[in-house]
Coordinates of C-alpha atoms and ligand atoms in Angstrom, one line a residue:
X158 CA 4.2 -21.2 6.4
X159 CA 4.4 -18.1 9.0
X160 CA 1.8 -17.1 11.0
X161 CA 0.3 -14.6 9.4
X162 CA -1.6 -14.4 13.3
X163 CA 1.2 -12.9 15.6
X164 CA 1.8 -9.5 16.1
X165 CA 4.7 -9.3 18.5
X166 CA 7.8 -10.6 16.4
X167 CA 7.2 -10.7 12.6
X168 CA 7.4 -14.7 11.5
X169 CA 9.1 -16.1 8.7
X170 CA 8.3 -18.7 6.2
X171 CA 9.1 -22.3 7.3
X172 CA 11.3 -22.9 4.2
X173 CA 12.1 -22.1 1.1
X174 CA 9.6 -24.7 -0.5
X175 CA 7.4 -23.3 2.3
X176 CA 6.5 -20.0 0.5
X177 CA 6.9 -21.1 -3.2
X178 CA 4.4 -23.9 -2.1
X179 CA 2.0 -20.8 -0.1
X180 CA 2.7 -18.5 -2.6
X181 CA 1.4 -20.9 -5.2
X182 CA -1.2 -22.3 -3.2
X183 CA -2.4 -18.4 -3.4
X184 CA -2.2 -18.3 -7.1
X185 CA -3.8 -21.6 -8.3
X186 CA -7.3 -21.6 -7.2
X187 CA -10.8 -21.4 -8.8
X188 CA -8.8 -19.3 -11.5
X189 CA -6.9 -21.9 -13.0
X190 CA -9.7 -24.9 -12.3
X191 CA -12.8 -23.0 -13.0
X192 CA -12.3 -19.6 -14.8
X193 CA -9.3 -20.3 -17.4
X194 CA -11.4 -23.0 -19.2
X195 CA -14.7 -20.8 -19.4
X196 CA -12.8 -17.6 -20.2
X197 CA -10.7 -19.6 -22.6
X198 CA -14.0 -20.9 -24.0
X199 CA -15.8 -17.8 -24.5
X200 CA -12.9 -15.9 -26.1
X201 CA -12.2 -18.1 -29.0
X202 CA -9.8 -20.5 -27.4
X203 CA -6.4 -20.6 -29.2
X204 CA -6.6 -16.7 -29.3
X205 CA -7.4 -16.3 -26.0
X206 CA -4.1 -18.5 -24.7
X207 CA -2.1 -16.5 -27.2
X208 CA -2.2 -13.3 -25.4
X209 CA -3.0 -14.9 -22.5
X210 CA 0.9 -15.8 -22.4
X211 CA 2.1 -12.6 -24.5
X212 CA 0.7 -10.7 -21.2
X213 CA 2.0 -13.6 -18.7
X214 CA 5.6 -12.8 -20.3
X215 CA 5.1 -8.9 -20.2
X216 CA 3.5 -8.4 -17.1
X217 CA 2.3 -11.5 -15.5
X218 CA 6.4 -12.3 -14.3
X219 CA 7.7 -8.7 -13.8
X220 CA 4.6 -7.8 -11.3
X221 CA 5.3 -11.1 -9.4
X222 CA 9.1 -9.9 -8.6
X223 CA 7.7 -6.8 -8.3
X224 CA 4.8 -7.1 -5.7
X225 CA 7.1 -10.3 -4.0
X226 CA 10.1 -7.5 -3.4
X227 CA 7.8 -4.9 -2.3
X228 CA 6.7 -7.0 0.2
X229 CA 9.9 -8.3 1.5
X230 CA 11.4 -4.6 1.6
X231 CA 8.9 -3.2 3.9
X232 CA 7.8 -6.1 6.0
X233 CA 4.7 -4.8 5.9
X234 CA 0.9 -5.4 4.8
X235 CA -0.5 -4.0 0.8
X236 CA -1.0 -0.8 2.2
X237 CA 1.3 0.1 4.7
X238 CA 4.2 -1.3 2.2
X239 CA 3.3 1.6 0.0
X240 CA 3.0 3.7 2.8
X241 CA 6.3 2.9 3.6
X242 CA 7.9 3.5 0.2
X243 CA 5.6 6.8 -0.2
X244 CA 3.1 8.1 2.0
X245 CA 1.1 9.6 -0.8
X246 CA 0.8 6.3 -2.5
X247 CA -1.1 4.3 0.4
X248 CA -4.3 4.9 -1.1
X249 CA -3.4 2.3 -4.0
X250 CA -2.7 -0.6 -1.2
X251 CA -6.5 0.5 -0.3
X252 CA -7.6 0.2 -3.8
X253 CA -6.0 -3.7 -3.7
X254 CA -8.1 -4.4 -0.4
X255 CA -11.2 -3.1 -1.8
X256 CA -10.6 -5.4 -4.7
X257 CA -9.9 -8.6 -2.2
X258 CA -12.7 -8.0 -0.5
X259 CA -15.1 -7.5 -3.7
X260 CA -13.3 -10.5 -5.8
X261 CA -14.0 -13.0 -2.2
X262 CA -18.1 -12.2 -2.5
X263 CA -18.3 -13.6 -5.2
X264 CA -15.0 -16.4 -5.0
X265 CA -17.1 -17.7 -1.9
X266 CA -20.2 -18.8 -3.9
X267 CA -18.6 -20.5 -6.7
X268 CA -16.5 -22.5 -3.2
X269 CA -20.0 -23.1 -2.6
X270 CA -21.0 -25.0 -6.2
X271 CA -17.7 -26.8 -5.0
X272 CA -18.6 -28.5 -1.8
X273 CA -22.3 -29.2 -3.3
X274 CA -20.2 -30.6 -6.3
X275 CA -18.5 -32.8 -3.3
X276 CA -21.8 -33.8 -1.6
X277 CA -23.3 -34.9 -5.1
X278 CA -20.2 -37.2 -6.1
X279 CA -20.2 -39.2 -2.6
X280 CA -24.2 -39.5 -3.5
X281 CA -23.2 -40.8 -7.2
X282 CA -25.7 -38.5 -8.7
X283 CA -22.9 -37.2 -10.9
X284 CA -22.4 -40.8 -12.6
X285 CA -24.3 -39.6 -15.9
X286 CA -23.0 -38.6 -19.4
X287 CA -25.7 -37.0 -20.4
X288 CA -25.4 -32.8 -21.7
X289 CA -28.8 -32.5 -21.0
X290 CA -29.2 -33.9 -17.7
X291 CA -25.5 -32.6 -16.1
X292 CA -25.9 -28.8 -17.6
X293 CA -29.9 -29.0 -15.6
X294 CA -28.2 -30.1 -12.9
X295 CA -26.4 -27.3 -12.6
X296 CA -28.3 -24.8 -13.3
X297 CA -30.8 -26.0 -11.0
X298 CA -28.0 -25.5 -8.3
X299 CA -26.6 -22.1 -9.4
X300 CA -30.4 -20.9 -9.7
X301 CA -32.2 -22.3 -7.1
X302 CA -32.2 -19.3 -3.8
X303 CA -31.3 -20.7 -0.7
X304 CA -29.2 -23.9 -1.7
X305 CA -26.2 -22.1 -3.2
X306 CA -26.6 -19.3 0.1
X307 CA -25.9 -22.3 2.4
X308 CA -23.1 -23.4 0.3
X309 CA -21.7 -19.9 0.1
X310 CA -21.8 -19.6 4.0
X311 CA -20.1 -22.9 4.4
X312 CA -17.2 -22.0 2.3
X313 CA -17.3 -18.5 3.9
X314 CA -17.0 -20.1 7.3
X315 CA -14.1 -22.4 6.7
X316 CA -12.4 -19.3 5.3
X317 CA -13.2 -17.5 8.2
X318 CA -11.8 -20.2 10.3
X319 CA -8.4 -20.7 8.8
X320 CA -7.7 -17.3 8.8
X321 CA -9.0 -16.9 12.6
X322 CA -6.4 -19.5 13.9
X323 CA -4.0 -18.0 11.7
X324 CA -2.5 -20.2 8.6
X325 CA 0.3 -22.1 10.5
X326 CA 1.8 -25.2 10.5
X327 CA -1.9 -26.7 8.7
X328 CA -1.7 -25.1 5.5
X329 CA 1.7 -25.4 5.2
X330 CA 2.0 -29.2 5.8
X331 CA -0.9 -30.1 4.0
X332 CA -0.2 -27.9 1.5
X333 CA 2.8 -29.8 0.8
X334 CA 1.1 -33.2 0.4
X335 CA -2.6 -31.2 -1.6
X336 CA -0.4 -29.5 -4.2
X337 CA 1.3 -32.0 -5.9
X338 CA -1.9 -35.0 -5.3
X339 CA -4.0 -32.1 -7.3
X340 CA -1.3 -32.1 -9.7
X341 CA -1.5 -35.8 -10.2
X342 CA -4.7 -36.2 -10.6
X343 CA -5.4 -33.7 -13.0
X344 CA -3.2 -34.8 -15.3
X345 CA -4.8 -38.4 -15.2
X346 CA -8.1 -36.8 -15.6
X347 CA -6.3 -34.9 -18.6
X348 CA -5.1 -37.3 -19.9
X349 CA -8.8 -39.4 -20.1
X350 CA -10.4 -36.4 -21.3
X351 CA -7.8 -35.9 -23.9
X352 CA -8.5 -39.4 -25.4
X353 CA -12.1 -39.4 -25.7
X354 CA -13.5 -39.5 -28.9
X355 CA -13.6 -36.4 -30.3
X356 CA -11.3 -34.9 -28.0
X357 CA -8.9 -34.0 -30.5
X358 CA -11.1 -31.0 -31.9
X359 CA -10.8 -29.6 -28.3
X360 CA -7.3 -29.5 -28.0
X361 CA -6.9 -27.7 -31.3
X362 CA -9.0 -25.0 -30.5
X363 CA -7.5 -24.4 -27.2
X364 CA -3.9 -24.4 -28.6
X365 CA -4.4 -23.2 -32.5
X366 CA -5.1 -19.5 -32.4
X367 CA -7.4 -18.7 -34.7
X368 CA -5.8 -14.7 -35.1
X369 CA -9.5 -13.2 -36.2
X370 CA -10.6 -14.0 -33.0
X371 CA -8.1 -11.8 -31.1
X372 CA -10.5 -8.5 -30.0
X373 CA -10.1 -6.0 -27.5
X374 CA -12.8 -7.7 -25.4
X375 CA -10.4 -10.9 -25.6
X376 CA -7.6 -8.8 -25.0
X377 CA -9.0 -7.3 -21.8
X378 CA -10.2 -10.3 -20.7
X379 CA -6.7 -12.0 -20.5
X380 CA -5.0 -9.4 -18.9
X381 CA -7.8 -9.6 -16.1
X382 CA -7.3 -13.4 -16.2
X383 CA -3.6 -12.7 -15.8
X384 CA -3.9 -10.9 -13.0
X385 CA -6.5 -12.9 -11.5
X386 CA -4.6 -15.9 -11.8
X387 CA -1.1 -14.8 -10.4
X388 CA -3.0 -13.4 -7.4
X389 CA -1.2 -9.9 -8.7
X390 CA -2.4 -6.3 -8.4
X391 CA -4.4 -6.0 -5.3
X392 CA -1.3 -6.6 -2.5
X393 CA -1.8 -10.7 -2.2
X394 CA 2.1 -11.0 -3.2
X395 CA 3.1 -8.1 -0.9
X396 CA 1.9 -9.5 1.9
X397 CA 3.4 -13.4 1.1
X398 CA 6.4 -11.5 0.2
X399 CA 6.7 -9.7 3.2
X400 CA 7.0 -13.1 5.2
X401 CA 10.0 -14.0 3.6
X402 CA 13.5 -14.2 4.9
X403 CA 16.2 -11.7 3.6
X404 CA 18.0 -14.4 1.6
X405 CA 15.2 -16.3 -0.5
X406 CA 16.3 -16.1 -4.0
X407 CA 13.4 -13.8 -5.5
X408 CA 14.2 -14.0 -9.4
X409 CA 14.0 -17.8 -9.3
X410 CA 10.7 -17.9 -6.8
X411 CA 9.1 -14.9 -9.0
X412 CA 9.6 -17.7 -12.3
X413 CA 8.9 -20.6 -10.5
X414 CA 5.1 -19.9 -8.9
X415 CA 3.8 -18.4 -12.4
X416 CA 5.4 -21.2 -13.8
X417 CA 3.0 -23.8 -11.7
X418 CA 0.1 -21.5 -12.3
X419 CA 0.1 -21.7 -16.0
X420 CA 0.8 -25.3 -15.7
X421 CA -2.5 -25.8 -14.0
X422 CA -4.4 -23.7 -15.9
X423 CA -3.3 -25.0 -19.3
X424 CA -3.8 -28.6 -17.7
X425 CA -7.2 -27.7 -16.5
X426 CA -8.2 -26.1 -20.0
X427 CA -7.0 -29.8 -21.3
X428 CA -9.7 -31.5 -19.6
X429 CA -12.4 -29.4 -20.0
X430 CA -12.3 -28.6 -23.7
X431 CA -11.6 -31.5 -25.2
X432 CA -14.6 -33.0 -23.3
X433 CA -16.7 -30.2 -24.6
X434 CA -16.0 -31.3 -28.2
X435 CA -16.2 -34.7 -26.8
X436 CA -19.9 -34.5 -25.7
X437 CA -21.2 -32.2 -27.9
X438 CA -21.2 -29.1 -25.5
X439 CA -20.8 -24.9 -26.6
X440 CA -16.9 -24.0 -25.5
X441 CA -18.9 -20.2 -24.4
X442 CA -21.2 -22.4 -22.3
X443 CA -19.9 -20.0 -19.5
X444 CA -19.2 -21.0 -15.9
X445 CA -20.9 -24.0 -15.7
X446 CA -17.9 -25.6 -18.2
X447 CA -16.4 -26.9 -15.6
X448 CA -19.2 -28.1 -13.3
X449 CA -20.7 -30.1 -16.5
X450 CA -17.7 -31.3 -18.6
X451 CA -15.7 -32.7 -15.6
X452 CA -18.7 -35.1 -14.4
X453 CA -19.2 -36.6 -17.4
X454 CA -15.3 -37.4 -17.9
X455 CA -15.9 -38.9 -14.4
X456 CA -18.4 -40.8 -15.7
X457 CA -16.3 -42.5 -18.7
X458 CA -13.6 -43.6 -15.9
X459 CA -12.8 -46.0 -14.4
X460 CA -13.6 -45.7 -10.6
X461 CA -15.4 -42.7 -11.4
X462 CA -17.1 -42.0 -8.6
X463 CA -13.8 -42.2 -6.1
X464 CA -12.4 -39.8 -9.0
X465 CA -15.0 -37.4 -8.8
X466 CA -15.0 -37.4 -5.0
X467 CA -11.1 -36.5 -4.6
X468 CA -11.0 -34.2 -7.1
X469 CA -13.2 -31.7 -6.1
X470 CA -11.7 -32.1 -2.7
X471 CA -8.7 -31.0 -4.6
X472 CA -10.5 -28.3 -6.3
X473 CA -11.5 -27.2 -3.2
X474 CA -8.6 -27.3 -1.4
X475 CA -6.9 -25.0 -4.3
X476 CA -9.7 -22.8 -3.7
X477 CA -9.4 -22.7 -0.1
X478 CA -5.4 -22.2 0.2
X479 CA -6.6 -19.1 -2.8
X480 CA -9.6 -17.9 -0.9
X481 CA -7.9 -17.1 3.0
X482 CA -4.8 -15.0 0.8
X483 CA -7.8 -12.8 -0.2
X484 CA -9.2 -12.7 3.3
X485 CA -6.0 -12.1 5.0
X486 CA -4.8 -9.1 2.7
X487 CA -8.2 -7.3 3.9
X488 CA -7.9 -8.4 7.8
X489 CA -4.2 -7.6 7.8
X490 CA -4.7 -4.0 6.8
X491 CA -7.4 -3.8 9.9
X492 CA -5.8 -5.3 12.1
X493 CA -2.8 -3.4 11.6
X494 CA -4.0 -0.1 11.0
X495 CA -7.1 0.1 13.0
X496 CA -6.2 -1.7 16.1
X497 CA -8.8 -4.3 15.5
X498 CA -9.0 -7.4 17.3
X499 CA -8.2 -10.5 14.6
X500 CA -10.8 -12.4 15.4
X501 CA -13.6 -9.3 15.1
X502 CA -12.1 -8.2 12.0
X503 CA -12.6 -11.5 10.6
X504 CA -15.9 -11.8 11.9
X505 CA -16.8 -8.2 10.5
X506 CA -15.4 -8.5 7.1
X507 CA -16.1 -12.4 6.7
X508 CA -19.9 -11.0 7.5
X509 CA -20.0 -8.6 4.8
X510 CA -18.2 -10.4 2.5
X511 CA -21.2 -12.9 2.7
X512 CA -24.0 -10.5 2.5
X513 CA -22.3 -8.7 -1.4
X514 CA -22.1 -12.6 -2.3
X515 CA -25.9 -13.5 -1.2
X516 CA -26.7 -10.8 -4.1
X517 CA -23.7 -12.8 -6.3
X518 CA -25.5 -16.1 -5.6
X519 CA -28.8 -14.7 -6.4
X520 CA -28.3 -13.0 -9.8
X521 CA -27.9 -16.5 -10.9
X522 CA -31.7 -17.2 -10.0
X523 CA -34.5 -15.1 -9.0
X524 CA -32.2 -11.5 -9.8
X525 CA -31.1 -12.6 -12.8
X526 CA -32.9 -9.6 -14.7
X527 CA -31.1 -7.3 -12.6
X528 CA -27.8 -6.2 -15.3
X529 CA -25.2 -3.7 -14.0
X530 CA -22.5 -3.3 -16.3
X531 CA -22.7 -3.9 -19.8
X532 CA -25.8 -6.6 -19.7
X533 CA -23.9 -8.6 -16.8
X534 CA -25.7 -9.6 -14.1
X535 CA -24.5 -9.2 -10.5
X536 CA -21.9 -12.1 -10.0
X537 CA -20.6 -10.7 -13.8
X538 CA -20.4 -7.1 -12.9
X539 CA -18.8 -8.1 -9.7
X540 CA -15.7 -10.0 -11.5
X541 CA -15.6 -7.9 -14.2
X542 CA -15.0 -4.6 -11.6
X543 CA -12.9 -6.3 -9.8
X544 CA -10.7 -8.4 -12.9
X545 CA -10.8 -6.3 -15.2
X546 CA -10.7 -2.8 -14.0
X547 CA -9.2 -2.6 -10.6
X548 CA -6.8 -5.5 -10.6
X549 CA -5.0 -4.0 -13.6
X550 CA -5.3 -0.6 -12.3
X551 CA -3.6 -1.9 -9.2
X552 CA -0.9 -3.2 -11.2
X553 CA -0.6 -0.1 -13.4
X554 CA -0.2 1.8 -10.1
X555 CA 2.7 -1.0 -8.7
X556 CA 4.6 -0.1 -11.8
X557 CA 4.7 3.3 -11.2
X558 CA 5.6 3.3 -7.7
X559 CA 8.0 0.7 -7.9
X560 CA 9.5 2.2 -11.3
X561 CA 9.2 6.0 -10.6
X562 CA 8.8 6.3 -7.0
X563 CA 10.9 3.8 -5.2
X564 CA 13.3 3.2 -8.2
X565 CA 13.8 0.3 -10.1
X566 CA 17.9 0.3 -8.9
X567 CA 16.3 0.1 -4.8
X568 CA 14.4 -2.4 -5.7
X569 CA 17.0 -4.8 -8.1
X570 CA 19.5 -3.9 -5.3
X571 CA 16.6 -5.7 -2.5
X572 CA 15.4 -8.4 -5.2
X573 CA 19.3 -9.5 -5.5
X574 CA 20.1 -10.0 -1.9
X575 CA 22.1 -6.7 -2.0
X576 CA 23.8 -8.1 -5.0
X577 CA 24.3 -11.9 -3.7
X578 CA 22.1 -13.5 -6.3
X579 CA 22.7 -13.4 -9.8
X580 CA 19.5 -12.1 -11.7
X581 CA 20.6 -11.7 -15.5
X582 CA 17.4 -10.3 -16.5
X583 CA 17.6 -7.1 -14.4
X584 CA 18.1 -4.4 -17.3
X585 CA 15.2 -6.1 -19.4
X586 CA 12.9 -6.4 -15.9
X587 CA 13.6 -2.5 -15.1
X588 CA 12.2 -1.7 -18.9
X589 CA 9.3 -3.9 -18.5
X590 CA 8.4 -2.1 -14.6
X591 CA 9.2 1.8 -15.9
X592 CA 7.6 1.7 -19.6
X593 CA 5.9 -1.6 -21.1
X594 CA 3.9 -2.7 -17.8
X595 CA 2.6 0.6 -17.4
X596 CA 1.9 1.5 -21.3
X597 CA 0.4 -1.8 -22.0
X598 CA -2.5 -1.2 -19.2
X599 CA -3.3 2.0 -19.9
X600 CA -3.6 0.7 -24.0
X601 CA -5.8 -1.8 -22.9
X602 CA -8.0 0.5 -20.8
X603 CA -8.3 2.8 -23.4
X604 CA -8.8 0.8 -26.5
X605 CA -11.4 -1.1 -24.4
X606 CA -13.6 2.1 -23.0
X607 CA -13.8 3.4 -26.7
Ligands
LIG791 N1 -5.3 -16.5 -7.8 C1 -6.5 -17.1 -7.2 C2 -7.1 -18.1 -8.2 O1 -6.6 -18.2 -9.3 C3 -7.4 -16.1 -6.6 C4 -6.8 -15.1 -5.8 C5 -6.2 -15.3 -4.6 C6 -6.5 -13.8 -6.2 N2 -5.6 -14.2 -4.2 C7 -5.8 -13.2 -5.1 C8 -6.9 -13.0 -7.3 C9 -5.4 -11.9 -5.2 C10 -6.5 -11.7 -7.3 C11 -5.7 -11.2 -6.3 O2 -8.1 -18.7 -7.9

């Protein structure tokens, strides 16, 4: 991986597999591990994977060439890229920092549940089986007031830290040994969980769509999910992109890193659900799904407690490679356009950052009463702006600048090496950027504000 740290000469990407691996290591996070299986849950299950891959086709692929071109046009960060390509369209790169910087609050304290989640395996309290006892557990955790603020500021710290010494040569190599161990292990933990007793019932409502199900609340929920996942509509993939060397095949990388993102999400909704069923648990249980269901596969395992113990070191390793992408798209545009020191705009945002996700952490516990939008509390409202309105919104706003404004031939002609690289799909890509991307969001927002 570059150093996203230097400002003299602009760095490349080790390799090829260098950036697929970052870029991916961006996308899969607490998203895939955490929030597909609870969103999944609550939205009916088969129904919500349905669209969930009807948007991933539509959208969830185009945005990624999209947002990865962008990027590798200008060179630049999320908002001076749109700068570049118009200077009355900055103010959308802006809109995509906002988001990062909203969207990491709250990331930060669920990091947190993670590394107590770490703490509490090596301890062996997590050997149970028991609903009752794992889903107390966690609430106590997620409830309690200061536990889950310490937690919070851990994870917030290492962040901080990363992205202070810049992303080098550590997350690259070890990304290239923590990707595919997370992927081993979770399909051997998928594969256990999909063979418990009663596990069967899990896996047919995560892959049957049940077509009643399919509301605009589900709808809206997937596309945020989409969008969430792929790291797309706030500037993550401009700024990867804009580390890449003029001759990385963007079609193929575009297909690949959604590809692996799905893959883990799907894999991770194959653990949780089927245990669900499996112990007797409600699939809208909420964001505890994981924290409760994974345990208690642990528990039916052999060598659980070594399981438990390297898997949420994977989880939070996913979470980790996820979180500093969401850091570094806010730092970048400070450093770069305010003539901030790195290491005080880390400090600075990295601060704030912590205090919005103390509030997070709290409406859990002792704010819960508190409600903001719709009935949700804090934490909610927080993911909910950021998911569901302003990710989309940013993506809306990348297809009309790189459709209308820039021009869908300028940017085939950059995404094809100058016309090097085959990419067969052009025609049907430029459709999907001008008119479906965009037409699709705004339905979506409308249907769902009536
Ligand atoms: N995609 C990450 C996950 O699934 C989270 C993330 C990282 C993200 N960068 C982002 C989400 C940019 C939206 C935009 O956990």
């Amino acid at each position: 991986m570059a150093n996203l740290n230097q400002n003299t000469e602009r760095e490349q990407w080790g390799s090829k597999i260098g950036f697929i691996l970052a870029a991916s290591g961006s996308a899969v996070g607490l998203g895939n591990l955490w929030k597909f299986p609870y969103m999944a849950g609550k939205n009916g299950g088969g129904a919500f994977v349905l669209v969930y891959f009807i948007i991933l086709f539509l959208v969830g692929f185009t945005l990624m060439l999209a947002e990865i071109t962008l990027g590798r046009h200008t060179q630049l960060n999320a908002i001076g890229a749109y700068k570049k390509i118009s200077k009355k369209w900055a103010w959308v790169g802006g809109l995509g920092v906002l988001a990062g910087f909203i969207i990491l609050s709250y990331y930060s304290v669920v990091g947190g549940w993670v590394i107590n989640y770490i703490i509490k395996s090596f301890s062996g309290a997590l050997q149970v089986s028991d609903a009752e006892v794992l889903g107390g557990m966690f609430g106590n955790l997620i409830g309690g007031t200061w536990e889950p603020i310490i937690y919070h500021a851990i994870f917030m710290i290492m962040t901080m830290t990363i992205v202070i010494g810049g992303i080098g040569g550590g997350i690259e190599k070890s990304s290239k040994i923590l990707m595919p161990g997370l992927f081993i292990m979770i399909v051997i933990v998928a594969i256990r969980a999909m063979t418990l007793p009663g596990a069967v019932e899990g896996i047919k409502y995560l892959l049957i769509p049940n077509f009643s199900a399919i509301t605009i609340g589900v709808v809206l929920d997937a596309l945020g999910q989409v969008f969430f996942s792929l790291s797309l509509g706030m500037g993550c993939m401009i700024t990867y992109g804009s580390y890449l060397s003029k001759d990385t095949n963007i079609p193929e990388s575009s297909t690949v890193i959604p590809l692996i993102d799905t893959g883990v999400a799907l894999l991770a909704g194959l653990i949780v659900l089927p245990a669900v069923f499996a112990f007797g648990y409600e699939p809208s249980a909420g964001p505890g799904l994981l924290f409760i269901t994974l345990p208690a596969v642990f528990a039916q395992m052999p060598f659980g407690t070594l399981f438990a113990i390297l898997f949420f070191f994977l989880i939070l390793f996913a979470a980790l490679s996820s979180s500093i992408s969401l850091l570094e798209v806010c730092v970048a545009y400070v450093v770069d356009e305010w003539k901030v020191k790195r290491a005080v705009a880390v400090s600075g945002i990295g601060l704030a950052m912590f205090v919005i996700g103390i509030f997070a952490s709290l409406s859990n516990g002792p704010l819960s009463n508190i409600t903001i939008i719709g009935g949700r509390n804090i934490f909610d409202s927080l993911d909910f702006v950021a998911s569901n309105i302003l990710l989309p919104l940013g993506g809306l706003l990348l297809c009309i600048v790189v459709g209308w404004v820039w021009g869908t031939d300028k940017a085939i002609k950059e995404a094809t090496n100058d016309g090097k690289i085959g990419f067969s799909l052009a025609p049907f890509w430029s459709i999907l950027v001008k008119y479906v991307g965009p037409v699709a969001i705004t339905i979506v927002f409308i249907r769902s504000l009536i």
